[in-house]
Each structure stands twice: as structure tokens, then as C-alpha cells.
Amino acid sequence: AQKVTQAQTEISVVEKEDVTLDCVYETRDTTYYLFWYKQPPSGELVFLIRRNSFDEQNEISGRYSWNFQKSTSSFNFTITASQVVDSAVYFCALSGGYDRGSTLGRLYFGRGTQLTVWP
Amino acid sequence: KAGVTQTPRYLIKTRGQQVTLSCSPISGHRSVSWYQQTPGQGLQFLFEYFSETQRNKGNFPGRFSGRQFSNSRSEMNVSTLELGDSALYLCASSFTPSGANVLTFGAGSRLTVL
């Protein structure tokens, strides 16, 4: 079964610090997709990144970067020089089931990491 | 381009009542899925609709139901409300049901059951 673990429940940093949010996943599928979403206090989940299981290239987008390692089943997210506006709950999610064809469109979410950035 | 619209945003019900939540997807998106978010269970998949057909269903009791209309708008209904149904209900849309697609979420409907 698909499973996502975000071991860090809460993280607090001071502005301009770098912070890494961990995500470990479990799946028996060979084809799957990983996502990161951000949930600000308004409640809406905002898409940050998607990565498929065949693309292990790390990605950088401004202050955000992602490290995907299939060998350790991890998809970690780093914010460089954090800002107060980065304060939110961050969710890692996994889709898949292509090998079994039974979970189209469904995402399995981790429990989320509450990031607080203090000025 | 309008985002995913959910109504109502907030509502309060009492145990035993029923509730209907509405979701209007992004124009052109034909797949709508629903998630329940609670502090205890996190984000859990409820169901997914595509072309007016339920394509996938999570592990929720039959009190939770939904439907999709020909214009892709979707509604979910919860009957005989229980205290544990208090949650943020999030709707998301995408072009198709593929798990490869990015889901665009609405702001949610926050249900409080007293």
C-alpha cells in the first residue's frame, strides 16, 4: 500500500535560516508520482512540485529545492533563506497504483510539517 | 482563470442532520476529488468523479456520498452527521483522473458538528 511519512510535526526557524522538510514514502509500484503542497492558514492546498519515479534529478526553483532519492525512498524539500511568508503546513503526497490500475487520481498524503518562520 | 470554488466556506450543523457541500472545478477540468482533513487523521481521500461517474472511493461509511453533474460541478453529502465529521472538506480538480495530474484545490468547506 502507498504510505507517506513526514516525521517532523513542527519546525521553527528564524528568518534567513535554511530548513529541510523530510518525506519518506513506501510503495510497491514502479511508476508513481510525488508531490509537495503548501497549506497556508487560509486552508487552500497550493501545489509546489511534482516528480515522477523515473526522474531523480534534483530541482531548484528560487529558494526552494527538492532532493529525490529512490534508494532511500525519500523526497526532501529545502527552503533556503527562509522568510516569514514561508510559514505554513507542508504536505508531501504520493500517487500511483499504475502497476495495479486501481488508484487513479488519488493522492496519499503525509501528516504534514508545520513550519513557523520567526522574524 | 477562476480557481476551484467551494461553498459554503463555513457551516455549523448538529448531530443527526445532513449537509451538502458544493464544488465548482476550474473551467475545462473534468475530474473532481474530495478529501477530508482532520487533526486526528490528516488528509484522507473520500472519492473521485469523472464524467459524472464515481471512479474511486476511499474508506468512508456510506453516509458519505457524492455526485457530479454534466458541467463537472460536484456535490458531496453527509447524512446523519456525527461529531467526528467535523473537518475541513477539500475539493480538488484536474483535467483527468490520472494520478500524474496536478490537483488544484479549493479553499475548503469547514464543517462543525455540534
mmCIF file of N, CA, C and O in Angstrom, chain A residues 34-70:
data_model
loop_
_atom_site.group_PDB
_atom_site.id
_atom_site.type_symbol
_atom_site.label_atom_id
_atom_site.label_comp_id
_atom_site.label_asym_id
_atom_site.label_seq_id
_atom_site.Cartn_x
_atom_site.Cartn_y
_atom_site.Cartn_z
ATOM 1 N N LEU A 34 5.323 11.881 -7.028
ATOM 2 C CA LEU A 34 5.461 12.513 -5.721
ATOM 3 C C LEU A 34 5.173 14.002 -5.849
ATOM 4 O O LEU A 34 5.518 14.625 -6.867
ATOM 5 N N PHE A 35 4.550 14.553 -4.830
ATOM 6 C CA PHE A 35 4.154 15.953 -4.853
ATOM 7 C C PHE A 35 4.491 16.606 -3.507
ATOM 8 O O PHE A 35 4.550 15.948 -2.474
ATOM 9 N N TRP A 36 4.661 17.905 -3.566
ATOM 10 C CA TRP A 36 4.677 18.733 -2.359
ATOM 11 C C TRP A 36 3.622 19.807 -2.536
ATOM 12 O O TRP A 36 3.511 20.439 -3.603
ATOM 13 N N TYR A 37 2.842 19.975 -1.455
ATOM 14 C CA TYR A 37 1.838 21.030 -1.411
ATOM 15 C C TYR A 37 2.073 21.864 -0.159
ATOM 16 O O TYR A 37 2.547 21.368 0.864
ATOM 17 N N LYS A 38 1.678 23.121 -0.238
ATOM 18 C CA LYS A 38 1.783 24.050 0.891
ATOM 19 C C LYS A 38 0.376 24.458 1.286
ATOM 20 O O LYS A 38 -0.467 24.741 0.422
ATOM 21 N N GLN A 39 0.107 24.483 2.592
ATOM 22 C CA GLN A 39 -1.200 24.900 3.070
ATOM 23 C C GLN A 39 -1.042 26.080 4.014
ATOM 24 O O GLN A 39 -0.707 25.916 5.174
ATOM 25 N N PRO A 40 -1.306 27.281 3.517
ATOM 26 C CA PRO A 40 -1.262 28.454 4.392
ATOM 27 C C PRO A 40 -2.494 28.463 5.289
ATOM 28 O O PRO A 40 -3.386 27.628 5.127
ATOM 29 N N PRO A 41 -2.560 29.386 6.234
ATOM 30 C CA PRO A 41 -3.712 29.436 7.147
ATOM 31 C C PRO A 41 -5.066 29.548 6.447
ATOM 32 O O PRO A 41 -6.077 29.151 7.015
ATOM 33 N N SER A 42 -5.094 30.053 5.243
ATOM 34 C CA SER A 42 -6.364 30.167 4.515
ATOM 35 C C SER A 42 -6.968 28.800 4.201
ATOM 36 O O SER A 42 -8.161 28.700 3.914
ATOM 37 N N GLY A 43 -6.157 27.748 4.231
ATOM 38 C CA GLY A 43 -6.688 26.401 4.071
ATOM 39 C C GLY A 43 -6.487 25.770 2.712
ATOM 40 O O GLY A 43 -6.516 24.547 2.592
ATOM 41 N N GLU A 44 -6.278 26.557 1.700
ATOM 42 C CA GLU A 44 -6.145 26.019 0.347
ATOM 43 C C GLU A 44 -4.785 25.362 0.147
ATOM 44 O O GLU A 44 -3.756 25.926 0.481
ATOM 45 N N LEU A 45 -4.767 24.160 -0.384
ATOM 46 C CA LEU A 45 -3.507 23.484 -0.675
ATOM 47 C C LEU A 45 -2.940 24.036 -1.983
ATOM 48 O O LEU A 45 -3.617 24.033 -3.011
ATOM 49 N N VAL A 46 -1.706 24.486 -1.923
ATOM 50 C CA VAL A 46 -1.062 25.093 -3.082
ATOM 51 C C VAL A 46 0.031 24.163 -3.590
ATOM 52 O O VAL A 46 0.922 23.762 -2.839
ATOM 53 N N PHE A 47 -0.050 23.820 -4.861
ATOM 54 C CA PHE A 47 0.920 22.912 -5.480
ATOM 55 C C PHE A 47 2.298 23.568 -5.556
ATOM 56 O O PHE A 47 2.436 24.738 -5.920
ATOM 57 N N LEU A 48 3.328 22.787 -5.209
ATOM 58 C CA LEU A 48 4.696 23.275 -5.296
ATOM 59 C C LEU A 48 5.499 22.534 -6.366
ATOM 60 O O LEU A 48 6.173 23.165 -7.183
ATOM 61 N N ILE A 49 5.447 21.192 -6.348
ATOM 62 C CA ILE A 49 6.262 20.443 -7.283
ATOM 63 C C ILE A 49 5.705 19.039 -7.498
ATOM 64 O O ILE A 49 5.035 18.499 -6.615
ATOM 65 N N ARG A 50 5.941 18.485 -8.649
ATOM 66 C CA ARG A 50 5.620 17.096 -8.969
ATOM 67 C C ARG A 50 6.878 16.439 -9.515
ATOM 68 O O ARG A 50 7.624 17.037 -10.286
ATOM 69 N N ARG A 51 7.085 15.200 -9.134
ATOM 70 C CA ARG A 51 8.235 14.450 -9.631
ATOM 71 C C ARG A 51 7.778 13.028 -9.929
ATOM 72 O O ARG A 51 7.083 12.424 -9.115
ATOM 73 N N ASN A 52 8.139 12.475 -11.083
ATOM 74 C CA ASN A 52 7.775 11.086 -11.357
ATOM 75 C C ASN A 52 8.909 10.158 -10.951
ATOM 76 O O ASN A 52 10.052 10.580 -10.776
ATOM 77 N N SER A 53 8.576 8.900 -10.816
ATOM 78 C CA SER A 53 9.506 7.926 -10.248
ATOM 79 C C SER A 53 10.717 7.656 -11.133
ATOM 80 O O SER A 53 11.685 7.049 -10.682
ATOM 81 N N PHE A 54 10.678 8.104 -12.369
ATOM 82 C CA PHE A 54 11.797 7.848 -13.273
ATOM 83 C C PHE A 54 12.729 9.046 -13.404
ATOM 84 O O PHE A 54 13.706 8.993 -14.141
ATOM 85 N N ASP A 55 12.405 10.108 -12.695
ATOM 86 C CA ASP A 55 13.197 11.328 -12.816
ATOM 87 C C ASP A 55 13.787 11.673 -11.456
ATOM 88 O O ASP A 55 13.117 12.263 -10.620
ATOM 89 N N GLU A 56 15.045 11.288 -11.247
ATOM 90 C CA GLU A 56 15.675 11.528 -9.958
ATOM 91 C C GLU A 56 16.498 12.798 -9.923
ATOM 92 O O GLU A 56 17.233 13.042 -8.980
ATOM 93 N N GLN A 57 16.370 13.611 -10.923
ATOM 94 C CA GLN A 57 17.107 14.863 -10.921
ATOM 95 C C GLN A 57 16.591 15.766 -9.808
ATOM 96 O O GLN A 57 15.387 15.884 -9.609
ATOM 97 N N ASN A 58 17.507 16.371 -9.107
ATOM 98 C CA ASN A 58 17.098 17.359 -8.115
ATOM 99 C C ASN A 58 16.594 18.602 -8.834
ATOM 100 O O ASN A 58 16.962 18.864 -9.984
ATOM 101 N N GLU A 59 15.763 19.353 -8.161
ATOM 102 C CA GLU A 59 15.192 20.530 -8.786
ATOM 103 C C GLU A 59 15.327 21.728 -7.867
ATOM 104 O O GLU A 59 15.208 21.615 -6.652
ATOM 105 N N ILE A 60 15.597 22.856 -8.481
ATOM 106 C CA ILE A 60 15.703 24.101 -7.727
ATOM 107 C C ILE A 60 14.771 25.118 -8.369
ATOM 108 O O ILE A 60 14.758 25.273 -9.592
ATOM 109 N N SER A 61 13.999 25.802 -7.517
ATOM 110 C CA SER A 61 13.120 26.857 -8.005
ATOM 111 C C SER A 61 13.223 28.020 -7.035
ATOM 112 O O SER A 61 12.599 28.015 -5.970
ATOM 113 N N GLY A 62 14.029 28.968 -7.368
ATOM 114 C CA GLY A 62 14.238 30.098 -6.475
ATOM 115 C C GLY A 62 14.859 29.652 -5.170
ATOM 116 O O GLY A 62 15.931 29.044 -5.151
ATOM 117 N N ARG A 63 14.177 29.886 -4.084
ATOM 118 C CA ARG A 63 14.699 29.495 -2.757
ATOM 119 C C ARG A 63 14.340 28.056 -2.406
ATOM 120 O O ARG A 63 14.748 27.548 -1.372
ATOM 121 N N TYR A 64 13.555 27.413 -3.260
ATOM 122 C CA TYR A 64 13.105 26.048 -2.993
ATOM 123 C C TYR A 64 13.945 25.039 -3.768
ATOM 124 O O TYR A 64 14.286 25.276 -4.942
ATOM 125 N N SER A 65 14.241 23.922 -3.131
ATOM 126 C CA SER A 65 14.914 22.836 -3.831
ATOM 127 C C SER A 65 14.402 21.503 -3.300
ATOM 128 O O SER A 65 13.958 21.413 -2.151
ATOM 129 N N TRP A 66 14.461 20.496 -4.165
ATOM 130 C CA TRP A 66 13.957 19.182 -3.809
ATOM 131 C C TRP A 66 14.989 18.124 -4.135
ATOM 132 O O TRP A 66 15.636 18.159 -5.185
ATOM 133 N N ASN A 67 15.152 17.177 -3.231
ATOM 134 C CA ASN A 67 16.109 16.093 -3.369
ATOM 135 C C ASN A 67 15.349 14.770 -3.372
ATOM 136 O O ASN A 67 14.833 14.345 -2.342
ATOM 137 N N PHE A 68 15.283 14.129 -4.534
ATOM 138 C CA PHE A 68 14.570 12.863 -4.696
ATOM 139 C C PHE A 68 15.587 11.734 -4.758
ATOM 140 O O PHE A 68 16.450 11.726 -5.645
ATOM 141 N N GLN A 69 15.497 10.781 -3.836
ATOM 142 C CA GLN A 69 16.405 9.642 -3.824
ATOM 143 C C GLN A 69 15.596 8.357 -3.722
ATOM 144 O O GLN A 69 15.066 8.029 -2.657
ATOM 145 N N LYS A 70 15.529 7.629 -4.830
ATOM 146 C CA LYS A 70 14.783 6.372 -4.823
ATOM 147 C C LYS A 70 15.430 5.344 -3.919
ATOM 148 O O LYS A 70 14.748 4.510 -3.336
#
